[in-house]
Coordinates of C-alpha atoms and ligand atoms in Angstrom, one line a residue:
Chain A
X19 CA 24.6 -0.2 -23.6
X20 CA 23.6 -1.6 -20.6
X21 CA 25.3 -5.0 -19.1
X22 CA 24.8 -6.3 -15.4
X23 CA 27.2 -8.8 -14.1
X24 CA 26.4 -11.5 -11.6
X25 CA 23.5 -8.6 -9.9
X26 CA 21.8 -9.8 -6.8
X27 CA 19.7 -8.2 -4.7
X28 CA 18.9 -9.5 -1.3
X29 CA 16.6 -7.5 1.1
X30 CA 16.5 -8.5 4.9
X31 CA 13.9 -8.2 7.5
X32 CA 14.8 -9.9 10.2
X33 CA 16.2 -13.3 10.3
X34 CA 14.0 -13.6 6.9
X35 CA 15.8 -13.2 3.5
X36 CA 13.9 -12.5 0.7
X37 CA 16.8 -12.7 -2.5
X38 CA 15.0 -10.7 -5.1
X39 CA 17.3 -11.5 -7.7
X40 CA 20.0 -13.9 -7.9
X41 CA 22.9 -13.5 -10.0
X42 CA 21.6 -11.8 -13.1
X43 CA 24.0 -11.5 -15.8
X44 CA 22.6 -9.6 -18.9
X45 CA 23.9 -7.7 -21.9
X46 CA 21.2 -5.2 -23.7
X47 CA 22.4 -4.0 -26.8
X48 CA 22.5 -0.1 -28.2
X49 CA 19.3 0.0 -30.0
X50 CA 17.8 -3.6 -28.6
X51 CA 14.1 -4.1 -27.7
X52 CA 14.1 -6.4 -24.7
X53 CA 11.0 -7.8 -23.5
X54 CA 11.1 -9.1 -19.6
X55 CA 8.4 -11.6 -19.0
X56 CA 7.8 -13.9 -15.5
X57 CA 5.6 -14.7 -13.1
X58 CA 4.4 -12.2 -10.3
X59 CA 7.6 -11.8 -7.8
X60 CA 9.8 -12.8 -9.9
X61 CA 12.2 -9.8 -9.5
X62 CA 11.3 -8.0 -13.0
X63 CA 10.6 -4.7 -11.4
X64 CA 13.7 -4.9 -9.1
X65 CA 15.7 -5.7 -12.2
X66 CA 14.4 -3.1 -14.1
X67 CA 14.7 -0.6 -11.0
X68 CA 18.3 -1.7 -11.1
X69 CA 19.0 -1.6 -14.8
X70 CA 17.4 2.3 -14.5
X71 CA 20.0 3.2 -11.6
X72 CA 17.0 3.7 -9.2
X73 CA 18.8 0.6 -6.8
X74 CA 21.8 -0.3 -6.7
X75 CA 22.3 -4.1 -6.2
X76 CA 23.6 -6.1 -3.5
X77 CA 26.5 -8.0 -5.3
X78 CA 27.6 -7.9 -8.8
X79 CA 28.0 -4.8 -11.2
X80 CA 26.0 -2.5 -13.6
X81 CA 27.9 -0.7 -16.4
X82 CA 25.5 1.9 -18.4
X83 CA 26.9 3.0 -21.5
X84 CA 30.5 1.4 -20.6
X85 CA 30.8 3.3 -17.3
X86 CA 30.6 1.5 -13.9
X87 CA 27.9 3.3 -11.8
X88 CA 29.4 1.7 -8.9
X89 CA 31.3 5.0 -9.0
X90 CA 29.2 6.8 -9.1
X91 CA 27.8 8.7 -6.2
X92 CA 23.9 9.5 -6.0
X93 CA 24.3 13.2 -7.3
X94 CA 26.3 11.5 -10.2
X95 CA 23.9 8.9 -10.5
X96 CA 20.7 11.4 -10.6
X97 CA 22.4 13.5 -13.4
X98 CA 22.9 10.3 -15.3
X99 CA 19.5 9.3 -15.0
X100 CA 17.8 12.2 -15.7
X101 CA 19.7 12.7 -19.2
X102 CA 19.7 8.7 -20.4
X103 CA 16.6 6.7 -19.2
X104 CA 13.1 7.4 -18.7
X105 CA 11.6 5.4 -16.4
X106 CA 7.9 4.3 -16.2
X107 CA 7.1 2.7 -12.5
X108 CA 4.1 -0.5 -12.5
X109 CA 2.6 2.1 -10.1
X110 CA 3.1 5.3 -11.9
X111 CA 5.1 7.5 -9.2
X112 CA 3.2 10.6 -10.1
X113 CA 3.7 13.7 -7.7
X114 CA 0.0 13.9 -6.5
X115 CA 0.0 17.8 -6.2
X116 CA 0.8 18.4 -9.7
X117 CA -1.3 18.6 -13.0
X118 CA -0.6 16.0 -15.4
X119 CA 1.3 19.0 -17.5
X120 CA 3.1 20.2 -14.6
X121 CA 4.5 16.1 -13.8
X122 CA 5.4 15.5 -17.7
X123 CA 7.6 18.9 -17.4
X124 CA 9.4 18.1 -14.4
X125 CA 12.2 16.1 -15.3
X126 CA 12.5 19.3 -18.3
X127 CA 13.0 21.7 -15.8
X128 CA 15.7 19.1 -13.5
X129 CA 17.2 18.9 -17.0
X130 CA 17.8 22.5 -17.2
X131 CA 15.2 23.0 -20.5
X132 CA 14.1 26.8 -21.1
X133 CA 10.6 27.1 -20.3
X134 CA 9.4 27.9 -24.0
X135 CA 10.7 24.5 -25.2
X136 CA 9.4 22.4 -22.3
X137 CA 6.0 23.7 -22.7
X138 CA 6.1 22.5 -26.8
X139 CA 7.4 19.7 -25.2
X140 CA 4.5 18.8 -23.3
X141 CA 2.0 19.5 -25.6
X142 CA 3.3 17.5 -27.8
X143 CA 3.3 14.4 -25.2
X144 CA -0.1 15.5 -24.4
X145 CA -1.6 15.4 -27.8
X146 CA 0.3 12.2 -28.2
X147 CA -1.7 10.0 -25.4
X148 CA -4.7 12.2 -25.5
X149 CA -4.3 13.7 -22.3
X150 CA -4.9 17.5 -23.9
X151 CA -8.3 17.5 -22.2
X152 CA -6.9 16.6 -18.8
X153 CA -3.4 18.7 -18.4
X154 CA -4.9 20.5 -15.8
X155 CA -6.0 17.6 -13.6
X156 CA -4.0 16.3 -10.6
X157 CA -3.5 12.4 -10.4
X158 CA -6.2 12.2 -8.2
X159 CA -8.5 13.1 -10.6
X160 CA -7.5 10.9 -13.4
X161 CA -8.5 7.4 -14.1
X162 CA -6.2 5.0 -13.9
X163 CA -5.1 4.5 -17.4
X164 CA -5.2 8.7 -17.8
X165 CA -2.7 8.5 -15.3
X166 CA -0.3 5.4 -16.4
X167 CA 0.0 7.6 -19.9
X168 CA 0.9 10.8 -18.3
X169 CA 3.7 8.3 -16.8
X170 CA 4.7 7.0 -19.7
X171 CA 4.6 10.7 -21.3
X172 CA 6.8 12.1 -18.5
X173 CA 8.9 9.1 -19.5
X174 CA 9.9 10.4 -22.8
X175 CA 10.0 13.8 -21.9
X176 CA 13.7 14.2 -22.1
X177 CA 14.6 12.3 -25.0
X178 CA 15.9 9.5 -23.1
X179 CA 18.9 7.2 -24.6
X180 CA 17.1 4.5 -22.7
X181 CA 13.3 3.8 -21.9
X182 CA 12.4 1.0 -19.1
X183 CA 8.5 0.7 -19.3
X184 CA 7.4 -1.7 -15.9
X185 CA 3.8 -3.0 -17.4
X186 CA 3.1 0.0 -19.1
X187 CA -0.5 -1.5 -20.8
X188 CA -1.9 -2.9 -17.6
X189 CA -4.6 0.0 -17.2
X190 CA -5.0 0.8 -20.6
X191 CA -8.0 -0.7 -23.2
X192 CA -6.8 -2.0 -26.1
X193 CA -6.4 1.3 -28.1
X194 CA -4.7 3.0 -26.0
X195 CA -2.3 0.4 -25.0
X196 CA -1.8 -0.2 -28.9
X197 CA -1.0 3.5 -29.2
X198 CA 1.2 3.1 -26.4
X199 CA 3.1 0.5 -28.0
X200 CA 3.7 2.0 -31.2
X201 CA 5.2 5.0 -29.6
X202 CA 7.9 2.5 -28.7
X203 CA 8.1 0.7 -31.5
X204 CA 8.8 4.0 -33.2
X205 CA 11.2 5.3 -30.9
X206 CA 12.9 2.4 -30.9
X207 CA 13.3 2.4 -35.1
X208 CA 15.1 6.2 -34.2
X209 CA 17.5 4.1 -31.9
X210 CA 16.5 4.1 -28.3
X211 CA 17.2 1.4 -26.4
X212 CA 13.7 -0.1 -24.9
X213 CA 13.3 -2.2 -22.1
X214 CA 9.7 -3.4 -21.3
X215 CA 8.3 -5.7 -18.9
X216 CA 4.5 -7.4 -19.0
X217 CA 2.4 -10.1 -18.6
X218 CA 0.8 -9.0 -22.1
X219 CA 2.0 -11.4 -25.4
X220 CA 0.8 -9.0 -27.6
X221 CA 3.4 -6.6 -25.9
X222 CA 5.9 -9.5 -25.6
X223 CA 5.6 -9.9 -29.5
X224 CA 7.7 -6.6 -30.7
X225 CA 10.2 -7.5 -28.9
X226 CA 14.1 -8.4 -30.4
X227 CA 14.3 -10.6 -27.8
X228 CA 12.3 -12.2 -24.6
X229 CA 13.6 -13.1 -21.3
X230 CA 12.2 -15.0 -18.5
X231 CA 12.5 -14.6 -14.8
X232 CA 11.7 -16.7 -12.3
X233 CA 12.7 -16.8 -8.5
X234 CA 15.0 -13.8 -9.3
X235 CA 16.8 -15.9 -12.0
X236 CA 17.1 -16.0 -15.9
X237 CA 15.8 -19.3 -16.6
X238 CA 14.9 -18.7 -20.4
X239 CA 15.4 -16.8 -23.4
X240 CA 14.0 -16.0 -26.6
X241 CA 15.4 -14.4 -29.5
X242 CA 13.2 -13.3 -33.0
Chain B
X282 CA -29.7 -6.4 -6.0
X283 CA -27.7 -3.2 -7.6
X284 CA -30.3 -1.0 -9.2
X285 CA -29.7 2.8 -10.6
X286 CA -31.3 4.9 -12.3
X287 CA -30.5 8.1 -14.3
X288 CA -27.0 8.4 -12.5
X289 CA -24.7 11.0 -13.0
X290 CA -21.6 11.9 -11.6
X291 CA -20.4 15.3 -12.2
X292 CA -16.9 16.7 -11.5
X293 CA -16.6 20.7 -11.3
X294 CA -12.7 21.9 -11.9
X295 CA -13.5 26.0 -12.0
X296 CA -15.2 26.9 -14.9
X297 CA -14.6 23.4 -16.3
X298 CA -17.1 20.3 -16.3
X299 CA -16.6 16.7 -16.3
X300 CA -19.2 14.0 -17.0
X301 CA -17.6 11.3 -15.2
X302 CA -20.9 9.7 -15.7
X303 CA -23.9 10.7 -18.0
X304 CA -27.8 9.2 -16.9
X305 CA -26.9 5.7 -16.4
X306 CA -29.8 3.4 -15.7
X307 CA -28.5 -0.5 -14.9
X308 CA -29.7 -3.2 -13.2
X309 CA -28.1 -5.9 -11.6
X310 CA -29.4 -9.2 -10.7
X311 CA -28.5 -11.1 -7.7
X312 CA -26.2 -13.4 -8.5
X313 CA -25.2 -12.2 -12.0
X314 CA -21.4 -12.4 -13.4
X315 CA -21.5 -8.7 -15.1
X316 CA -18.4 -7.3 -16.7
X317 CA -18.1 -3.9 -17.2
X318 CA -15.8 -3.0 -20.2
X319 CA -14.7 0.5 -22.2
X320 CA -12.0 3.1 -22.9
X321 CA -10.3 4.8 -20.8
X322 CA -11.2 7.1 -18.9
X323 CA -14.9 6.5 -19.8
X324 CA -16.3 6.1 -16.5
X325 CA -15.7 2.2 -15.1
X326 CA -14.1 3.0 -12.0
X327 CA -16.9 5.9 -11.4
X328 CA -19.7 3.8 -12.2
X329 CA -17.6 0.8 -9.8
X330 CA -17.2 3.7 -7.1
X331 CA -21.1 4.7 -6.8
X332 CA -21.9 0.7 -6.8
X333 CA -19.9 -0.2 -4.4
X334 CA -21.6 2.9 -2.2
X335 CA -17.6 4.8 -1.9
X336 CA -19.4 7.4 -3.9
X337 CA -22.7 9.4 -4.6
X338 CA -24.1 10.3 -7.5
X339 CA -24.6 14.3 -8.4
X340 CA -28.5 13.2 -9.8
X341 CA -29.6 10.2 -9.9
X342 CA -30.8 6.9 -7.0
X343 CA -29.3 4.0 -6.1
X344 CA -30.6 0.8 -4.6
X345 CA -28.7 -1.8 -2.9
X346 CA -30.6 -4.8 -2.2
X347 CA -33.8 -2.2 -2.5
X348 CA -32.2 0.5 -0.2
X349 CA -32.2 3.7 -1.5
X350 CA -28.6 4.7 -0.4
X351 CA -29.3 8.4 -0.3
X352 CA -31.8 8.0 2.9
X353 CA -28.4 6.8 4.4
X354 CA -26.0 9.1 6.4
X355 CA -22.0 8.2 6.0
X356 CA -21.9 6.0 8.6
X357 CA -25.0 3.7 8.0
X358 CA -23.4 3.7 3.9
X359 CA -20.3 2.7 5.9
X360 CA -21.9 -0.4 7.7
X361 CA -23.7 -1.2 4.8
X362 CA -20.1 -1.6 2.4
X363 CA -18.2 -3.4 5.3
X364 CA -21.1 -5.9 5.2
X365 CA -22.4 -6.6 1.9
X366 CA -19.3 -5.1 -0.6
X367 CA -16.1 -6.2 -0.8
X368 CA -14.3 -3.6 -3.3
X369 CA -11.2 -4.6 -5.4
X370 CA -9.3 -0.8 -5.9
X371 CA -7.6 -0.3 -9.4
X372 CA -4.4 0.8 -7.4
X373 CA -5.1 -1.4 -4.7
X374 CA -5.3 1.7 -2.1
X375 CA -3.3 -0.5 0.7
X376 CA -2.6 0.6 3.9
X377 CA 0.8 1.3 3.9
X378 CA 2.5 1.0 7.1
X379 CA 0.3 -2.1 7.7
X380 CA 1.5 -5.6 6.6
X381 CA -0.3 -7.8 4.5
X382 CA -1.9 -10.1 6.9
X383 CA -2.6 -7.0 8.8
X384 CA -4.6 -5.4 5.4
X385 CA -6.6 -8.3 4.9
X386 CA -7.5 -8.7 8.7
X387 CA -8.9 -5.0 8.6
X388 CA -12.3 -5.6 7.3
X389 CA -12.7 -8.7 9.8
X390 CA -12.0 -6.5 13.0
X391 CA -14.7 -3.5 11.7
X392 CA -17.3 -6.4 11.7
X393 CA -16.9 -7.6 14.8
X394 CA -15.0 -11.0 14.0
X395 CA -13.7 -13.0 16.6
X396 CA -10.0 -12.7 16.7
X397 CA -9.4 -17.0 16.7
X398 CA -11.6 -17.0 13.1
X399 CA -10.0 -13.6 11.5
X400 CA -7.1 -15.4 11.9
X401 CA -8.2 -18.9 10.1
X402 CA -9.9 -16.6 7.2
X403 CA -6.6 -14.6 6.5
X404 CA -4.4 -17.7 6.7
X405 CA -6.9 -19.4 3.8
X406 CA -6.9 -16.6 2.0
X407 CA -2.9 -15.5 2.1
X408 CA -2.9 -19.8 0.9
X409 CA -5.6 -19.0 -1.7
X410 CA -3.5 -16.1 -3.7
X411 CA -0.4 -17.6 -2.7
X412 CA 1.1 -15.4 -0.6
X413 CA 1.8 -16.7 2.6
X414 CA 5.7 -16.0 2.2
X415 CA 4.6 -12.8 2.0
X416 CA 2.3 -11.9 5.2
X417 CA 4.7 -9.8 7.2
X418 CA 5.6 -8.0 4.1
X419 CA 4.3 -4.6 3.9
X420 CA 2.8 -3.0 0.4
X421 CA 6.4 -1.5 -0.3
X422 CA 8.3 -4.7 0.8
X423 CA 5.8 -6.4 -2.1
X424 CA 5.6 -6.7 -6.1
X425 CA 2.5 -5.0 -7.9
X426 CA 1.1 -8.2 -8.9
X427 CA 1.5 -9.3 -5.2
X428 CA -0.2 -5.8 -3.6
X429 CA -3.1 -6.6 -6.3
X430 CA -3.4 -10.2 -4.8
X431 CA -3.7 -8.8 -1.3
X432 CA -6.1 -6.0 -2.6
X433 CA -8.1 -9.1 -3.6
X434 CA -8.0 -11.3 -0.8
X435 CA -9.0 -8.1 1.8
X436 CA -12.3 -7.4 -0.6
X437 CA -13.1 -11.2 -0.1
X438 CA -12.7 -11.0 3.8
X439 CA -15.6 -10.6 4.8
X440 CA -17.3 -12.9 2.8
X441 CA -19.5 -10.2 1.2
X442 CA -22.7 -10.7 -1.1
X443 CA -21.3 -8.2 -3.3
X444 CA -17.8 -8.1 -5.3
X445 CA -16.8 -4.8 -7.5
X446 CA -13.5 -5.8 -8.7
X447 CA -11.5 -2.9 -10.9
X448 CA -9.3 -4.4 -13.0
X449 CA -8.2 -7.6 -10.9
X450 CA -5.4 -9.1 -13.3
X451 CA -4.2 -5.7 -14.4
X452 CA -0.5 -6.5 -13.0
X453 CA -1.0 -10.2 -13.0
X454 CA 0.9 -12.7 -15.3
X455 CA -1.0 -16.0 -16.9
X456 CA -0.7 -18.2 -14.5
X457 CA -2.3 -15.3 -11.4
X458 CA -4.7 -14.0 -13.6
X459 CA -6.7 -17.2 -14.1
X460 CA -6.1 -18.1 -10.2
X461 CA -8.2 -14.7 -9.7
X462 CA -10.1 -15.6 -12.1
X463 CA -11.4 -19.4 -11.0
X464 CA -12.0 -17.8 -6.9
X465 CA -14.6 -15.5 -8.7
X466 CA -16.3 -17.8 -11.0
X467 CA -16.4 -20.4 -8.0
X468 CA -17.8 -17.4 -5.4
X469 CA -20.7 -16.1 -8.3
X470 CA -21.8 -19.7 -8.7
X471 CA -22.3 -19.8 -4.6
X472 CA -24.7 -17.0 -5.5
X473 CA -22.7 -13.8 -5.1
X474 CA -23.5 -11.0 -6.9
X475 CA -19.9 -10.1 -8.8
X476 CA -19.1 -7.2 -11.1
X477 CA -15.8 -6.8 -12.5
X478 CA -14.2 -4.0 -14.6
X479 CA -11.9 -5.0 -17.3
X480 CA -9.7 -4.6 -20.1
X481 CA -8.7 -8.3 -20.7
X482 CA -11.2 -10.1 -23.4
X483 CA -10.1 -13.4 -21.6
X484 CA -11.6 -12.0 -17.9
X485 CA -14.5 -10.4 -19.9
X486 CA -15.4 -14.4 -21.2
X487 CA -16.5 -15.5 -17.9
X488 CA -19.5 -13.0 -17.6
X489 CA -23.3 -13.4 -18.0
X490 CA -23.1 -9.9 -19.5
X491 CA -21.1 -7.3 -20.8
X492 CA -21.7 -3.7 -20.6
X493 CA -19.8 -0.9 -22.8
X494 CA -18.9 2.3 -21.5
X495 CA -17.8 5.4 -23.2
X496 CA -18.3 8.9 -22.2
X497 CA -20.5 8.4 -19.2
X498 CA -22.8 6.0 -21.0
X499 CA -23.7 2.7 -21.3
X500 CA -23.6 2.4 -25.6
X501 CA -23.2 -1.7 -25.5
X502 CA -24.5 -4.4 -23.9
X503 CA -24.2 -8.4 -25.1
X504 CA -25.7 -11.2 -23.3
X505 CA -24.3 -14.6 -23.0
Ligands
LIG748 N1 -11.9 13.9 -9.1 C1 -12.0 14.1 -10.4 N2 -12.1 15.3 -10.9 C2 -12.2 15.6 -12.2 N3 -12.3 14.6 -13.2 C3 -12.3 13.3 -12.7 C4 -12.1 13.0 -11.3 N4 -12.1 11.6 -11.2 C5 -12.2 11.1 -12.5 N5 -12.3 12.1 -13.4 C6 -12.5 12.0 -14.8 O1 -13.6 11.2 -15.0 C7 -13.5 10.3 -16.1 C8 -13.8 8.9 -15.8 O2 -12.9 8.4 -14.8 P1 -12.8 6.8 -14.5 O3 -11.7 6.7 -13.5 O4 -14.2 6.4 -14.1 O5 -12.4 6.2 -15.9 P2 -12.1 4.6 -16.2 O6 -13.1 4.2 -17.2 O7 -12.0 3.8 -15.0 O8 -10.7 4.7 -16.9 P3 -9.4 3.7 -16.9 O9 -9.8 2.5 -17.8 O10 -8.4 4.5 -17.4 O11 -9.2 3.2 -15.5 C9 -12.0 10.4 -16.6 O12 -12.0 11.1 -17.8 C10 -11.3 11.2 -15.5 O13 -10.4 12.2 -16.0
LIG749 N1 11.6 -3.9 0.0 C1 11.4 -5.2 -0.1 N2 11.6 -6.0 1.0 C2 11.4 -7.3 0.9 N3 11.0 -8.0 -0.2 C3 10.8 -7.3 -1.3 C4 11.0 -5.8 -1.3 N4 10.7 -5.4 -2.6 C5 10.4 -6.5 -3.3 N5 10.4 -7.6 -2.5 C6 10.2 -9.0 -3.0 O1 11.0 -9.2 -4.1 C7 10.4 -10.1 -5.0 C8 10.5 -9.5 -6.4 O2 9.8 -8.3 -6.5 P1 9.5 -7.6 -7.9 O3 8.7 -6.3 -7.6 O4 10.7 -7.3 -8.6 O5 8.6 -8.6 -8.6 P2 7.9 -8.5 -10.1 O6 8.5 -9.6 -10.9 O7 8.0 -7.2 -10.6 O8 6.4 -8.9 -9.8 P3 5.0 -8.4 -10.4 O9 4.8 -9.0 -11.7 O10 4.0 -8.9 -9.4 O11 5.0 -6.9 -10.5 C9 8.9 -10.2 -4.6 O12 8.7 -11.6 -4.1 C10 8.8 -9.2 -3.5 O13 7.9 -9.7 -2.4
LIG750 MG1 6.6 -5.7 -10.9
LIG751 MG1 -10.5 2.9 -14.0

């Protein structure tokens, strides 16, 4: 589904070179649940940034679904992300001028999704994270976990083929962050690939398969 | 040293009303390890916000070091946070086009500090949180765990009497967390007040006391 060969990502400033990461090769399987664990800078978020087709690395290649996206150019690439992965960012991305509703149903409307459907879409994401209560509130005026579920339900919003979840639990109390991680337990069981990264073991325990980052390298794996 | 009483914090949306906070009476001892723990979305950062004087109440008073904060106009609260407070943000709430030296040095230049000693204090704390390979880094040249480590070196600046920490090992793995964890156990046993906000039973351990939150109100409290 999605395999990355030799990926490094180097990012100057200066006469200063920071390399990110440093020749990555990884396979992820159709239907896999890959865990990314490592310590803080270890390059989980750029490789996940990477894996999503939000970056495109400095060396090496990405192939999603077979096809190189090396080829592709950034309109190509948007389209492609916007109908395969959902993407939830460690910092939640939200547009701050929009509700919570109006943020989960954007990437319906870039999707081209009549207007009836998105909004059973929503609701149903709402209900989901119980966020009913708080559809019409902008991120400003969400706590922080309120907010990192209305990521995670814009996320899922277009039935992605792919899920990358950066520390989706971080904000969240125990509930919630269980509820969060049964939602991907579930989806995964349907057949979407899900690729999550935390510092959490509990997290780190439905995973198919752990693996560990360090300096911007692969230095470990696990496999259940 | 932190007293309120009867505070409420009210948000008006239109016709809509939310009790971010619902007649909390706490009071905090100098010196005291308190953790503050609940659901989200059940007040913590609120009741962190109106502690830390970022905030006022709707009804209620609060006392900081047996000042009645409502006899003082913005800029006296202002002097009084830059002195005695340093805040840790749940989304950091970095200055963006700043780097990280230059975030942590803030506080120092509003109090006045020499330019010679802001200097030595920044350079032990970028050391402290390891992040010295990262001081000419801005927020969005830096990993969350890394922006969460500067958020917490900037609040410690100042060396204030007062810590509010929201969530401090939110995007932190093991090996972070407990570094965060050890400077504030080492700063409340030189006698500073600090308060932190959690979800993690392992941060929660180190208090004197816990206090439950949900819906505004206090519903819990354990002592050590
Ligand atoms: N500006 C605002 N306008 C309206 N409602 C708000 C505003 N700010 C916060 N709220 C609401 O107040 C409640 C308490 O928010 P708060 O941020 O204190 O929760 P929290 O306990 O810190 O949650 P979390 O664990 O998710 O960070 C939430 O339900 C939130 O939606
Ligand atoms: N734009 C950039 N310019 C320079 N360095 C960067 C940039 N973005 C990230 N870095 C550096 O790359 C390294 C990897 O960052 P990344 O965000 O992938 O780490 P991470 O493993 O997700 O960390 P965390 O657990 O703290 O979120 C970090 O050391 C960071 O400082
Ligand atoms: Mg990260
Ligand atoms: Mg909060």
């Amino acid at each position: 589904m999605i395999k990355l060969e030799e990926v490094t990502k180097v990012y100057r400033m200066g006469m200063e070179e920071v390399r990110a990461l440093d020749g990555v090769t990884l396979w992820v399987d159709e239907g896999e649940m890959l865990v990314i664990m490592g310590p803080s800078g270890s390059g989980k978020s750029t490789l996940l940034h990477i894996m999503g087709c939000l970056d495109r690395p400095t060396e090496g290649k990405v192939f999603i679904d077979g096809e190189d996206i090396s080829r592709l150019n950034d309109a190509q690439l948007a389209r492609l992300r916007n109908s395969t992965i959902g993407f939830v960012f460690q910092q939640f991305n939200l547009l701050p001028r929009m509700t919570a509703f109006g943020n989960i149903e954007l990437p319906l409307i870039y999707a081209g999704i009549p207007r009836k459907e998105r909004i059973r879409r929503v609701k149903t994401l709402l209900k989901r994270f119980e966020l009913e209560d708080r559809a019409r509130h902008r991120p400003g005026q969400l706590s922080g976990g309120q907010q990192q579920r209305v990521a995670i339900a814009r996320a899922l919003a277009n039935e992605p083929k792919i899920i990358l979840a950066d520390e989706p639990t971080g904000n969240l109390d125990t509930a919630s962050g269980k509820t969060v991680i049964e939602n991907l337990v579930k989806l995964n069981k349907e057949g979407i690939t899900v690729i999550v990264v935390t510092h959490d073991p509990e997290v780190a325990s439905i995973g198919h398969r752990i693996i560990y980052l360090r300096d911007g390298k692969i230095v470990g794996e696990e496999v259940k």
